[in-house]
Amino acid sequence: QVQLVESGGGLVQAGGSLRLSCAASGSIFSGFVMGWYRQAPGKQRELVADITSGGRTNYADSVKGRFTISRDNAKNTVYLQMNSLKPEDTAVYLCNGRWVWGQGTQVTVSS
């Protein structure tokens, strides 16, 4: 029933790192694009990064140079490596594929 499951969130100090994982069903993962989004309190959901089936990546300007999206096709899993985290990165991070959303994982960055 659950088609996307995110994990890896937590509490980290500014400057630290986290790696998020999104385990997807095969039907979802086989879509053209998988993406990571985030939503902070009082803010709209925004695209953080996405990756095509061919491995082409796209990033929000706010995370370029700090975050890296990748995929493991054998595991039907998408990753988001987050380095040099800032307090403004605090949000619920959600995985998306073929119009389906995961429940999200909380990332909290303290100053």
Short mmCIF file of C-alpha atoms in Angstrom, two decimals:
data_model
loop_
_atom_site.label_atom_id
_atom_site.label_comp_id
_atom_site.label_asym_id
_atom_site.label_seq_id
_atom_site.Cartn_x
_atom_site.Cartn_y
_atom_site.Cartn_z
CA GLN A 1 0.00 0.00 0.00
CA VAL A 2 2.85 2.37 0.87
CA GLN A 3 4.60 3.17 -2.39
CA LEU A 4 7.25 5.64 -1.18
CA VAL A 5 9.04 5.56 2.16
CA GLU A 6 11.50 8.26 3.19
CA SER A 7 14.09 7.87 5.90
CA GLY A 8 17.27 9.46 7.17
CA GLY A 9 15.97 12.68 8.63
CA GLY A 10 16.93 13.94 12.04
CA LEU A 11 18.41 16.74 14.07
CA VAL A 12 21.77 18.12 13.03
CA GLN A 13 23.81 21.22 13.76
CA ALA A 14 24.46 23.81 11.10
CA GLY A 15 27.27 22.70 8.86
CA GLY A 16 26.49 19.05 9.36
CA SER A 17 25.30 16.43 6.91
CA LEU A 18 22.46 13.98 6.45
CA ARG A 19 21.58 11.46 3.77
CA LEU A 20 17.94 10.88 3.00
CA SER A 21 16.67 7.73 1.34
CA CYS A 22 13.48 7.12 -0.59
CA ALA A 23 12.53 3.51 -1.16
CA ALA A 24 9.94 3.29 -3.90
CA SER A 25 7.85 0.60 -5.48
CA GLY A 26 9.00 -0.52 -8.88
CA SER A 27 6.02 1.02 -10.62
CA ILE A 28 6.76 4.41 -9.09
CA PHE A 29 10.51 4.23 -9.49
CA SER A 30 10.19 3.31 -13.17
CA GLY A 31 8.81 6.76 -13.95
CA PHE A 32 10.84 9.26 -15.90
CA VAL A 33 11.59 11.54 -12.94
CA MET A 34 12.03 11.06 -9.20
CA GLY A 35 12.27 14.11 -7.00
CA TRP A 36 12.89 15.41 -3.52
CA TYR A 37 10.72 18.24 -2.25
CA ARG A 38 10.56 20.02 1.08
CA GLN A 39 7.97 21.94 3.00
CA ALA A 40 8.70 24.18 5.96
CA PRO A 41 6.05 25.59 8.31
CA GLY A 42 4.23 28.47 6.67
CA LYS A 43 5.89 27.90 3.32
CA GLN A 44 4.89 26.26 0.07
CA ARG A 45 6.26 22.91 -0.92
CA GLU A 46 9.28 23.41 -3.13
CA LEU A 47 11.40 21.26 -5.37
CA VAL A 48 14.81 20.53 -3.90
CA ALA A 49 16.22 18.23 -6.56
CA ASP A 50 15.12 15.70 -9.12
CA ILE A 51 16.71 13.03 -11.23
CA THR A 52 15.64 11.37 -14.47
CA SER A 53 15.76 7.70 -15.29
CA GLY A 54 18.92 8.47 -17.25
CA GLY A 55 20.60 10.13 -14.29
CA ARG A 56 20.25 13.77 -15.28
CA THR A 57 19.87 15.99 -12.22
CA ASN A 58 18.29 19.31 -11.39
CA TYR A 59 18.64 21.38 -8.22
CA ALA A 60 17.04 24.36 -6.59
CA ASP A 61 19.41 27.31 -6.51
CA SER A 62 19.31 27.32 -2.72
CA VAL A 63 20.89 23.87 -2.49
CA LYS A 64 23.25 23.81 -5.46
CA GLY A 65 26.72 22.84 -4.40
CA ARG A 66 25.49 21.46 -1.09
CA PHE A 67 23.00 18.70 -1.94
CA THR A 68 23.40 15.75 -4.29
CA ILE A 69 20.61 13.55 -5.60
CA SER A 70 21.34 10.05 -6.81
CA ARG A 71 19.54 6.81 -7.56
CA ASP A 72 20.19 3.11 -7.21
CA ASN A 73 18.08 1.36 -9.81
CA ALA A 74 18.74 -2.09 -8.38
CA LYS A 75 17.29 -1.01 -5.04
CA ASN A 76 14.52 1.23 -6.40
CA THR A 77 15.90 3.92 -4.13
CA VAL A 78 16.62 7.63 -4.49
CA TYR A 79 19.04 9.41 -2.19
CA LEU A 80 19.60 12.99 -1.19
CA GLN A 81 22.99 13.73 0.31
CA MET A 82 22.77 17.00 2.20
CA ASN A 83 25.99 18.72 3.22
CA SER A 84 26.71 22.09 4.80
CA LEU A 85 23.22 22.18 6.22
CA LYS A 86 21.74 25.50 7.26
CA PRO A 87 18.88 26.29 9.65
CA GLU A 88 16.81 27.39 6.65
CA ASP A 89 17.01 23.81 5.35
CA THR A 90 14.73 22.76 8.20
CA ALA A 91 11.62 21.18 6.68
CA VAL A 92 9.79 17.98 6.03
CA TYR A 93 11.43 16.36 3.04
CA LEU A 94 9.23 14.34 0.73
CA CYS A 95 9.93 12.01 -2.14
CA ASN A 96 7.83 12.07 -5.29
CA GLY A 97 7.45 9.93 -8.35
CA ARG A 98 4.67 9.53 -10.89
CA TRP A 99 2.47 12.01 -9.01
CA VAL A 100 2.72 9.97 -5.79
CA TRP A 101 4.10 11.39 -2.53
CA GLY A 102 5.73 9.78 0.44
CA GLN A 103 4.85 10.79 3.99
CA GLY A 104 8.07 12.69 4.49
CA THR A 105 10.98 12.74 6.90
CA GLN A 106 11.75 15.64 9.22
CA VAL A 107 15.05 17.46 8.91
CA THR A 108 15.87 19.96 11.63
CA VAL A 109 19.03 22.04 11.51
CA SER A 110 20.02 23.93 14.64
CA SER A 111 22.15 27.04 14.64
#
